[in-house]
Coordinates of C-alpha atoms and ligand atoms in Angstrom, one line a residue:
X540 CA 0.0 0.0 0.0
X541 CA 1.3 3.5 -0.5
X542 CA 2.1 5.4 2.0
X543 CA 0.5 8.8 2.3
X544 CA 3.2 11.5 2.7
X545 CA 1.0 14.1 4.2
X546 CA -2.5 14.6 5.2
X547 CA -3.0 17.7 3.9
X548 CA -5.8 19.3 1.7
X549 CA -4.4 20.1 -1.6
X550 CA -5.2 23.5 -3.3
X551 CA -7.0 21.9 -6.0
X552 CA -9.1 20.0 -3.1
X553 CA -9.7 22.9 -1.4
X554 CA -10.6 24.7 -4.0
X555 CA -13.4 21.8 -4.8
X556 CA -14.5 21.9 -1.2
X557 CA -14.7 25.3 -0.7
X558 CA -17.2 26.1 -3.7
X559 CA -19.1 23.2 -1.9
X560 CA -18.8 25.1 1.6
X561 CA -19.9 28.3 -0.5
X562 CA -22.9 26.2 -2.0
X563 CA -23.9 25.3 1.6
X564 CA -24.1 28.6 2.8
X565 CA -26.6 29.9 0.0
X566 CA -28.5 26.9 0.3
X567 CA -28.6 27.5 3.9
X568 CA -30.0 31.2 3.3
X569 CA -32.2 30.3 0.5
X570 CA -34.5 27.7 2.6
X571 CA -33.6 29.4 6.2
X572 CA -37.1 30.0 6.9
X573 CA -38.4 26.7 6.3
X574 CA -36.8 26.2 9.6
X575 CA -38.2 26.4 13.2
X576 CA -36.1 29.9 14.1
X577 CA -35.4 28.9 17.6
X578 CA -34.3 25.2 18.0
X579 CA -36.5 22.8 19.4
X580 CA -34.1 20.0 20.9
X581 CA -34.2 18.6 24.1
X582 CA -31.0 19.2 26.4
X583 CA -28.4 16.4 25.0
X584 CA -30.6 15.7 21.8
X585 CA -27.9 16.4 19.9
X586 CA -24.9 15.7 21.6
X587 CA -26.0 11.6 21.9
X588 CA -26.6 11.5 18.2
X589 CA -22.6 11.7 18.2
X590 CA -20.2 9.3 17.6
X591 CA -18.6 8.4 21.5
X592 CA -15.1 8.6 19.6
X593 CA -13.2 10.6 17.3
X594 CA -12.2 9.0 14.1
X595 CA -8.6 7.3 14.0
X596 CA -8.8 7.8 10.1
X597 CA -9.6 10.8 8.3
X598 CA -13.2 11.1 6.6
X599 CA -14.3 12.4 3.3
X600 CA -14.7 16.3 3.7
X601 CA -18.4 15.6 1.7
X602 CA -19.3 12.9 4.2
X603 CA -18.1 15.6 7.1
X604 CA -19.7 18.4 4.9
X605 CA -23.2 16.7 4.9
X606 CA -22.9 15.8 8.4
X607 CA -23.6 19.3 9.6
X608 CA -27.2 19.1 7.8
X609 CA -27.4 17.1 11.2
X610 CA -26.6 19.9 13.5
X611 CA -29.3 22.1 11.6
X612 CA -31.7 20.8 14.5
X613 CA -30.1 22.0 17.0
X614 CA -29.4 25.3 15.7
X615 CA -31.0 28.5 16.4
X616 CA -31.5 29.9 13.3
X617 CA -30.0 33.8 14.4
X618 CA -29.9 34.8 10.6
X619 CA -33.4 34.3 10.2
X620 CA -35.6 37.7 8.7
X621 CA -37.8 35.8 11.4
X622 CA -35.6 36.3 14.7
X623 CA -37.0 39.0 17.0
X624 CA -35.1 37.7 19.8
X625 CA -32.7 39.6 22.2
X626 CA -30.4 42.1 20.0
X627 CA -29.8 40.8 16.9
X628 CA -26.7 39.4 15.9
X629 CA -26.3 40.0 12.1
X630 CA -24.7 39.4 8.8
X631 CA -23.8 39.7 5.4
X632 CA -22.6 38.4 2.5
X633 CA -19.5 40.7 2.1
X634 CA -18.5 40.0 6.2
X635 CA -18.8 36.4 5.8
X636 CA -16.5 36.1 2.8
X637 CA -13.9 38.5 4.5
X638 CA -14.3 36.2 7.5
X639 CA -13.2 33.6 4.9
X640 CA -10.5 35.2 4.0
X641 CA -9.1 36.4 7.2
X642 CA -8.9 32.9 7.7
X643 CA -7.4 32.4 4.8
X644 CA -4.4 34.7 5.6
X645 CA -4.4 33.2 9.6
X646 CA -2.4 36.0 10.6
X647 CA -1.9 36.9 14.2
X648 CA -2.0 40.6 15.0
X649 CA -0.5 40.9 18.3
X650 CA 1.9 43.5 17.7
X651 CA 2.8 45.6 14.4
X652 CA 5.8 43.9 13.7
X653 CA 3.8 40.5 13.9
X654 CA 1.6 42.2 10.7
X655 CA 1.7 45.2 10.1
X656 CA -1.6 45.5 7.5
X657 CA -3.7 43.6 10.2
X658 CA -3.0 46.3 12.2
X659 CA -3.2 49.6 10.2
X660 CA -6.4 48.6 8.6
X661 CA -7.9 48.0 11.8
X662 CA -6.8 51.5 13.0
X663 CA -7.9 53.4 9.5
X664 CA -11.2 51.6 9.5
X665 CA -12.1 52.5 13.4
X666 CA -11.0 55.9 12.5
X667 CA -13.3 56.0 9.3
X668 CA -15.8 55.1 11.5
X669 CA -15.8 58.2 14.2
X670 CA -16.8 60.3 10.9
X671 CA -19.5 57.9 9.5
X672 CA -21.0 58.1 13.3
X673 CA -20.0 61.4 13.7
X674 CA -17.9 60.7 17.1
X675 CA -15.7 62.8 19.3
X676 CA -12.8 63.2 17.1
X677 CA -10.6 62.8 20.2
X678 CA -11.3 59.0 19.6
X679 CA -9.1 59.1 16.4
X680 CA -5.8 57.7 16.7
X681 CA -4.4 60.7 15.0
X682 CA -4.6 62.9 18.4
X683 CA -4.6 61.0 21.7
X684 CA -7.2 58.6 21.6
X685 CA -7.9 55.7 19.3
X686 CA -10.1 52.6 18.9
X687 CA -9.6 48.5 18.6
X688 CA -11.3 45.5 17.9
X689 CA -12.3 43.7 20.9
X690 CA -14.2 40.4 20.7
X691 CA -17.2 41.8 22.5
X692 CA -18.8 45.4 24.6
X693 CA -18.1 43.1 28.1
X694 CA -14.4 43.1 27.0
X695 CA -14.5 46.5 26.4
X696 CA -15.6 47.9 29.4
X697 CA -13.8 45.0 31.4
X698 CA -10.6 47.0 29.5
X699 CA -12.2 50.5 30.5
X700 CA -12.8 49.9 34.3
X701 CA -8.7 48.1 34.3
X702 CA -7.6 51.7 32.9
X703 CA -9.8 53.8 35.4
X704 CA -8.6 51.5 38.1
X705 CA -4.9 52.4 37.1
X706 CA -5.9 55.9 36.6
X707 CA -7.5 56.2 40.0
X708 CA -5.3 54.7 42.0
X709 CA -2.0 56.4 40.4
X710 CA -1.0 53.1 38.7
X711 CA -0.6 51.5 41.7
X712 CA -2.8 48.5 41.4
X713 CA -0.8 46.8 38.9
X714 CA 2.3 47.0 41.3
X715 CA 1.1 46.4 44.5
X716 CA -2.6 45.1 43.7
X717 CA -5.9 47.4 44.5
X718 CA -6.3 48.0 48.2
X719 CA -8.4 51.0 47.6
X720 CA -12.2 51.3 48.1
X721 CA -13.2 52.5 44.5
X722 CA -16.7 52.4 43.6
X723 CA -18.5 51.7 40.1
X724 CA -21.9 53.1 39.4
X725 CA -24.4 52.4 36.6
X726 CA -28.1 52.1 36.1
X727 CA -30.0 49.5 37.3
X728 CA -30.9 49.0 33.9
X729 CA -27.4 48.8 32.6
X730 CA -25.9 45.5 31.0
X731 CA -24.7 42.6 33.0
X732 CA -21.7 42.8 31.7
X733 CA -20.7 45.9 34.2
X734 CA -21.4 43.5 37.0
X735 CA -19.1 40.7 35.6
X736 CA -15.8 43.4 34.9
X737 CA -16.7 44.6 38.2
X738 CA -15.7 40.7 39.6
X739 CA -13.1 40.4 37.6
X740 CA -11.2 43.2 37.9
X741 CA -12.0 42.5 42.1
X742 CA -13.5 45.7 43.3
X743 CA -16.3 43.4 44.6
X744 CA -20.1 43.5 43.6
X745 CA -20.9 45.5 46.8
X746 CA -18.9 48.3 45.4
X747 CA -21.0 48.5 42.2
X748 CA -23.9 50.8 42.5
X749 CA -26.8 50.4 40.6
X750 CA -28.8 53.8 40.2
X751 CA -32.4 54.4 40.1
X752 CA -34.3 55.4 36.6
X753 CA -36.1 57.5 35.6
X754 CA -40.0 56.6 34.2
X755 CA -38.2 55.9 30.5
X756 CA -36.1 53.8 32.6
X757 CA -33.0 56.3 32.2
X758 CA -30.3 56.7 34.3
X759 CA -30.8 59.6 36.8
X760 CA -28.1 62.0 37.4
X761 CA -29.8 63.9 40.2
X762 CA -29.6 60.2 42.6
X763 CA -26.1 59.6 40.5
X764 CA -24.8 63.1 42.4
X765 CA -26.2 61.9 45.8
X766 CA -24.2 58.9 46.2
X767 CA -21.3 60.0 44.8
X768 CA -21.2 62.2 47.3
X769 CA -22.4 60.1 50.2
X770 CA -19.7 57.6 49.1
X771 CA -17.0 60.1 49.2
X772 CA -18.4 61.3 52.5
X773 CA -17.9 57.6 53.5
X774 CA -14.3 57.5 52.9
X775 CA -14.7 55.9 49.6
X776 CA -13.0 56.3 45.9
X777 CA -16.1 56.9 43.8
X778 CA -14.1 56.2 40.3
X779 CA -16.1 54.4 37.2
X780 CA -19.6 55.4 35.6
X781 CA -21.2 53.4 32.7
X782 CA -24.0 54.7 30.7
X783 CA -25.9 52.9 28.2
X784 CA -27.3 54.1 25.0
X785 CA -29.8 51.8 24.5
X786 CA -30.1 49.6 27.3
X787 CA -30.4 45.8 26.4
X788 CA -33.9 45.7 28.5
X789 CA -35.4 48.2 26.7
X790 CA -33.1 50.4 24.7
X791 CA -33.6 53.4 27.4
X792 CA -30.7 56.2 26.7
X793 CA -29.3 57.9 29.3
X794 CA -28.6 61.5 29.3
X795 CA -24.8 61.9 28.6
X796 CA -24.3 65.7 28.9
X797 CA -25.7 65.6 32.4
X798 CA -23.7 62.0 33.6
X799 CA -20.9 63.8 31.7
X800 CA -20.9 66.9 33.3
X801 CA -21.0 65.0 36.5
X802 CA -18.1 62.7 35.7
X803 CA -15.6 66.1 34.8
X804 CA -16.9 67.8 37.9
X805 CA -16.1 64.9 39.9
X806 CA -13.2 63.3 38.2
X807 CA -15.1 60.0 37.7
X808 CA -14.1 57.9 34.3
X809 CA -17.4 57.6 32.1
X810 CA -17.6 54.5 29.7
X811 CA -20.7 54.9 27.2
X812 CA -21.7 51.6 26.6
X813 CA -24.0 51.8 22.8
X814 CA -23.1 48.5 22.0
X815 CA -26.7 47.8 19.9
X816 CA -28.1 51.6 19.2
X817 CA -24.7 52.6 18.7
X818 CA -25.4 52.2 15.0
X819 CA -27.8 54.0 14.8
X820 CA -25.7 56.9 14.8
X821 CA -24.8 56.5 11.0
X822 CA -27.7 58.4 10.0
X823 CA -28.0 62.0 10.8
X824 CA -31.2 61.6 12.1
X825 CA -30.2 59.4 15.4
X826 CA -27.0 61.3 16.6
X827 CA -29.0 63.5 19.2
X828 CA -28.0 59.8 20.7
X829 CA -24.5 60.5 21.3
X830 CA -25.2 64.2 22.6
X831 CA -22.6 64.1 25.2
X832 CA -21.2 61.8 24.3
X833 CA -17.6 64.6 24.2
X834 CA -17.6 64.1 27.6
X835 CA -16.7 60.6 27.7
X836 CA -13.5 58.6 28.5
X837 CA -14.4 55.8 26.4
X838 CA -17.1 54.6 23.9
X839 CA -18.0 51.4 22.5
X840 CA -21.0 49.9 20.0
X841 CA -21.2 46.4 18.1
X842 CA -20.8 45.9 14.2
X843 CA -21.8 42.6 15.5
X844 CA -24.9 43.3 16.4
X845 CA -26.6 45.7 13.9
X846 CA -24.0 46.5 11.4
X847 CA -23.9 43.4 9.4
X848 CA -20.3 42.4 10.2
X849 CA -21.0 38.7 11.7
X850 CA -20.0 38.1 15.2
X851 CA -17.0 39.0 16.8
X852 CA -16.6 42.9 16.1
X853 CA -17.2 45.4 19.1
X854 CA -15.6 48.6 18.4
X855 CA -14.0 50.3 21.6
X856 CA -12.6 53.4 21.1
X857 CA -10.5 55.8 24.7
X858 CA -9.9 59.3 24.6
X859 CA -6.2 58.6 25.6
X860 CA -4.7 55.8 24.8
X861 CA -1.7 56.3 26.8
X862 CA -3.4 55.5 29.8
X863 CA -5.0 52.1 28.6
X864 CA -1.8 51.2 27.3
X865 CA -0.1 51.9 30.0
X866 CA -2.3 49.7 31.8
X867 CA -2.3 46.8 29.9
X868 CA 1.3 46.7 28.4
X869 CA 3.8 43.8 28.7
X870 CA 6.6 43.0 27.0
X871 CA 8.7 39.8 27.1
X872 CA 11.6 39.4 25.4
X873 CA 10.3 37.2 22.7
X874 CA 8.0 39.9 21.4
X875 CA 10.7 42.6 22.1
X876 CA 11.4 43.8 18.0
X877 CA 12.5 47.6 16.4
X878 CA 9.2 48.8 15.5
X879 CA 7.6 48.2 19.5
X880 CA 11.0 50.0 20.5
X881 CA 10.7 53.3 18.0
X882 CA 7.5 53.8 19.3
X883 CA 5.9 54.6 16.0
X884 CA 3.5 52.1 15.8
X885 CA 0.6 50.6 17.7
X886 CA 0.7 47.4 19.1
X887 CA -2.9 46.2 20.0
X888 CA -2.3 43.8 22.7
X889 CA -1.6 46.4 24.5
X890 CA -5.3 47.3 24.3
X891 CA -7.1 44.2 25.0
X892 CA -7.2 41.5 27.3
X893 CA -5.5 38.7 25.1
X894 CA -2.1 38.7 23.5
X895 CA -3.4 36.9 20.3
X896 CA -5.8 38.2 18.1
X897 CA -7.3 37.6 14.4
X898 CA -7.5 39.9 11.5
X899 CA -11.4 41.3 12.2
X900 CA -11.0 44.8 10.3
X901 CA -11.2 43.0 7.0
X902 CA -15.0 41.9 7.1
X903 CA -15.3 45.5 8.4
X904 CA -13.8 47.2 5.8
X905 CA -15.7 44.8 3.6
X906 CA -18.8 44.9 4.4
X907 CA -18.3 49.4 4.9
X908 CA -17.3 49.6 0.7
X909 CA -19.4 47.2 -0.3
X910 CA -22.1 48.7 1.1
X911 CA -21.4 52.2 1.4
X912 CA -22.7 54.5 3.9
X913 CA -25.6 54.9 2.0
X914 CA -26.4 51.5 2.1
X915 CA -25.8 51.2 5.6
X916 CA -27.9 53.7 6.6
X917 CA -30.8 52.5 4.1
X918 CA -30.4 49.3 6.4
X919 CA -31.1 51.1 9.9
X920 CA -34.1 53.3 8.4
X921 CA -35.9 50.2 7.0
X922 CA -35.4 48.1 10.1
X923 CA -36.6 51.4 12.7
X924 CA -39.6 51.9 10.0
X925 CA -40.8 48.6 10.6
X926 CA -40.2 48.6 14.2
X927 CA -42.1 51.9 14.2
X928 CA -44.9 50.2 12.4
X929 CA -45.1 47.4 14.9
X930 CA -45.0 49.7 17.7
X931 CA -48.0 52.1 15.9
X932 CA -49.9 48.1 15.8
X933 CA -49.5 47.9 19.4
X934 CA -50.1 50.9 20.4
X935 CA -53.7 50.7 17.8
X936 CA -54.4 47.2 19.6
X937 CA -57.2 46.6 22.3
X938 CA -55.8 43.8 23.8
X939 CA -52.0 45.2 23.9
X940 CA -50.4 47.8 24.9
X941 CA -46.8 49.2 24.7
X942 CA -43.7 49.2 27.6
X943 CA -41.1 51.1 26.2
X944 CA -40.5 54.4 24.2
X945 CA -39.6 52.4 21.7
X946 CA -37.0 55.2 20.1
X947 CA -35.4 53.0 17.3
X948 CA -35.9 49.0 16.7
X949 CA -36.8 47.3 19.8
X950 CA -40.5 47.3 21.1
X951 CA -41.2 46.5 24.9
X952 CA -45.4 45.5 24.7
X953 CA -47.6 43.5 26.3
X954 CA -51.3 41.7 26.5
X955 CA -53.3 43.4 29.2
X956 CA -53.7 39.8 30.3
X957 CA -51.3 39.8 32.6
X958 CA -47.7 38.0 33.1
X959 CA -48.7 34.5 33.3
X960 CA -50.4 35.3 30.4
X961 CA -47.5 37.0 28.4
X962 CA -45.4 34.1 29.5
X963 CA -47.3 31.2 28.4
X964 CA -48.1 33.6 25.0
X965 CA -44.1 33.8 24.2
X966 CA -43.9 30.5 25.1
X967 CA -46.6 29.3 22.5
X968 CA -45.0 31.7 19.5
X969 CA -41.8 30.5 20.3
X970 CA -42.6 27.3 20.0
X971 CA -44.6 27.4 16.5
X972 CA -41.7 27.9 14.9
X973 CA -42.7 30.7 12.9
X974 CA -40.6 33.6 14.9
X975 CA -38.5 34.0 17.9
X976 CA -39.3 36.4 20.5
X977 CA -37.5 37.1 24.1
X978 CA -38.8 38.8 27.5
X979 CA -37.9 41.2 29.9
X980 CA -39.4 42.7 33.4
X981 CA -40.0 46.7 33.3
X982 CA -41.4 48.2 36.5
X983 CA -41.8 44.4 37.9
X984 CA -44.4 43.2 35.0
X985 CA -43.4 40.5 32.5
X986 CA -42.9 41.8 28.9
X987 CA -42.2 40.8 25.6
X988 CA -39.5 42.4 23.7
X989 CA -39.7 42.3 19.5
X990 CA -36.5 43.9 17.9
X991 CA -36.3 43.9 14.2
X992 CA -32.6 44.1 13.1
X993 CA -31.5 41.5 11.0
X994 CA -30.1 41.9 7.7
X995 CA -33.1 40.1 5.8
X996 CA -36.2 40.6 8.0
X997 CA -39.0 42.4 5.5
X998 CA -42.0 44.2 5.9
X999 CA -43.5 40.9 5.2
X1000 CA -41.8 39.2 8.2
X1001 CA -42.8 41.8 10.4
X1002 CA -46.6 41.7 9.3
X1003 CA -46.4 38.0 9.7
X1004 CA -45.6 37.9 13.1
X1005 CA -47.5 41.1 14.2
X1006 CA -50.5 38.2 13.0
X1007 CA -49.1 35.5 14.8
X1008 CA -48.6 37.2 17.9
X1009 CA -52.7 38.3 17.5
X1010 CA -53.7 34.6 16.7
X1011 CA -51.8 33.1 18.9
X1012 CA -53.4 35.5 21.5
X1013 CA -56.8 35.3 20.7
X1014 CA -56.3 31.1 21.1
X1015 CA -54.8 31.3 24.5
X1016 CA -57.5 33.6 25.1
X1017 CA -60.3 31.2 24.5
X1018 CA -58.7 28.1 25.8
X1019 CA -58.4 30.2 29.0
X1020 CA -62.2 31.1 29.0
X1021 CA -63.1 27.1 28.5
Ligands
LIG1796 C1 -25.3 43.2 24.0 C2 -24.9 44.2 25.0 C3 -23.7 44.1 25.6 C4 -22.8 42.9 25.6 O1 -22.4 42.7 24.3 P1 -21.3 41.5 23.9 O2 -20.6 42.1 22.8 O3 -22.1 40.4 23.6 O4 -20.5 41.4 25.2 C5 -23.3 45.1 26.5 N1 -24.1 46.2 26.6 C6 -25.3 46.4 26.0 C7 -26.1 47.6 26.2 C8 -25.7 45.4 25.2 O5 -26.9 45.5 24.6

């Protein structure tokens, strides 16, 4: 028998099986909505229909190709013009093929030196982006700020509160490790992310403060004041603020200016956390959102969410990067080169958590000329429109009524049936297949939450489910009444 010499793929095989993996993918998105959009499998359903063991031979990549037809189950179909659910987490054609290729070139970006293009593209394209959102221009990298790709908005303000910790305690806490008292404050609306970096980065969850709301369930500056003092007055180091623009419950936006004039009076660090609405901002229309938003130390939104550039792309941009860096940099001698040394170039671990990290400003830059800003912003008025609709629906219904503002793409609502109602309703749509929905609790009632933001979802979709929702409503209703 011959003996193989490698087990590589060939080019010409890859080639083959990549038109087949390219085949897959349109398939996929031509039929997605014959599928249930959130998956109906037991726990372990699809785990037991594994093989117990690896194989000691390699398979045929068509036999391992059709295998994930399998999976398709237990997927939860997130790319569906049918998914409603949580904040969406979209794509496109262009980000998926410059996903492909980033691959493709498996470069690893941790300093300059290690490749140079992953890294100047990545600064060019966040700086493009502070004029398409019409940000601070203190977050460009040609003054003292600048902005990186980090894998997510939790990593982002994780790497925020680290600098403000540094900041605070004269970069002393990397040295000797934080003995201080500081104190984090936020809204008690604000993301639970805050709550995780404020464990990690061991200031202790009775240190965070979560601030009462206002009745659009935005931060309020006047009780922020109050116990920034009081905690001063109790010996503490009041030193971190988050705001939100757009909270995740329902997209409530806190008034920067105000937080911001409170943070500069104070000498408090303000993160803005936009991570969904943040995109928004491309159109003229929606940047009385960032109002404020000058005031801030740091900023961050999601491409990954509503700016069709597939999951992992969070854009986090500081007004002076010296200070991140300094908090963050270290440099062993295998990584010491010239170009770290001349200090002309940026070196992005130094901003982030990891040392390693991929090439993620190519599906950025691909998706931003393929589609222009035009087409971008064409994207976010279509999906508020339709969200608007919905929410006009609602707020038209007799037997529903709205929960939020409802300023851009999400709509808070319920059935004036009550929460065991609403539940039990979700519960039903979800499981028809047809859409996928999520909850939330405002003022302590049960809620359902319908955000329209992915790539492909139609007036026609939105119509559909506005029906559903109604029939599905009107059944529970009468089953009840038996
Ligand atoms: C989604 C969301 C986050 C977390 O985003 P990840 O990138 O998934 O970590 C943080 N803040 C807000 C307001 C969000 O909506």
């Amino acid at each position: 028998m011959l003996e193989k010499k490698n087990f590589n793929m060939t080019t010409d095989e890859f080639r083959h099986h990549g038109r087949a993996v390219i085949d897959w993918i349109a398939d996929y998105y031509d039929t997605i909505e014959s599928f249930p959009v959130l998956s109906q499998v037991q726990p372990n359903e699809i785990r037991s229909s594994l093989p117990a063991e690896p194989p000691h031979q390699g398979e045929k990549f068509e036999n391992i190709l059709k295998d994930v037809d399998s999976l398709l189950p237990g997927i939860t179909h997130w790319q569906s013009p049918n998914f409603f659910a949580y904040f969406p987490a979209n794509t496109s054609g262009p980000s998926i093929l410059a996903e492909l290729l980033s691959a493709g070139l498996g470069v690893q970006g941790m300093l300059w030196s290690t490749s140079p293009a992953c890294t100047e593209l990545e600064t060019h394209v966040l700086d493009w982006l502070v004029n398409m959102l019409g940000l601070p221009e203190k977050f460009k990298s040609t003054g003292k700020g600048g902005g990186v790709i980090q894998d997510s908005a939790s990593s982002a303000v994780l790497c925020a509160l680290l600098a403000a910790r540094e900041q605070s305690t004269n970069y002393e806490s990397n040295e000797k490790g934080c003995d201080q008292h500081l104190v984090v404050y936020a809204s008690t609306q604000t993301h639970s992310s805050i709550e995780k970096a404020v464990k990690i980065v061991g200031l202790g969850k009775q240190n965070l403060r979560l601030i009462q709301v206002d009745e659009d369930f935005a931060l309020r500056p006047d009780k922020l004041l109050l116990q920034i003092k009081k905690d001063r007055q109790d010996g503490l180091i009041p030193c971190f603020v988050v705001a939100t623009v757009g909270t995740t419950s329902s997209n409530a936006i806190d008034p920067l200016s105000e937080i911001g004039n409170i943070c500069r009076e104070e000498n408090l660090w303000l993160h803005v956390d936009s991570a969904m609405s943040g995109t928004a901002a491309l159109c003229p229309e929606y940047r009385y959102l960032n109002a404020g938003l000058d005031l801030a130390d740091s900023y961050c939104f999601n491409p990954h969410k509503w700016m069709l550039t597939n999951f992992d792309c969070d854009c986090f941009y500081v007004a002076n990067r010296a200070i991140l860096n300094k908090t963050l940099k270290v440099l062993p001698e295998y990584l010491r080169n010239k170009a770290t040394e001349s200090g002309d170039v940026i070196d992005y671990s130094d901003w982030e958590i990891p040392l390693g990290r991929r090439f993620r400003s190519l599906k950025l830059w691909f998706v931003i000329r393929y589609y222009g800003i035009e087409g971008l912003q064409q994207h976010i008025r279509h999906h508020i429109k339709m969200a608007q609709d919905f929410a006009g629906w609602i707020d038209d219904s007799e037997h529903f009524e709205l929960a939020n503002l409802a300023p851009l793409n999400l709509v808070c609502f319920k059935h004036l049936g009550g929460d065991s109602f609403n539940q039990h309703l979700l519960e039903r749509l979800n499981q028809s297949g047809h859409l996928f929905l999520t909850h939330t609790i405002l003022n302590g009632q049960y809620v359902l939450r319908f955000c329209v933001g992915q790539t492909h979802t139609e007036e026609r979709h939105v119509k559909q489910a506005w029906l559903h929702i109604q029939e599905t409503a009107a059944k529970l209703e009468n089953i009840l009444q038996e």
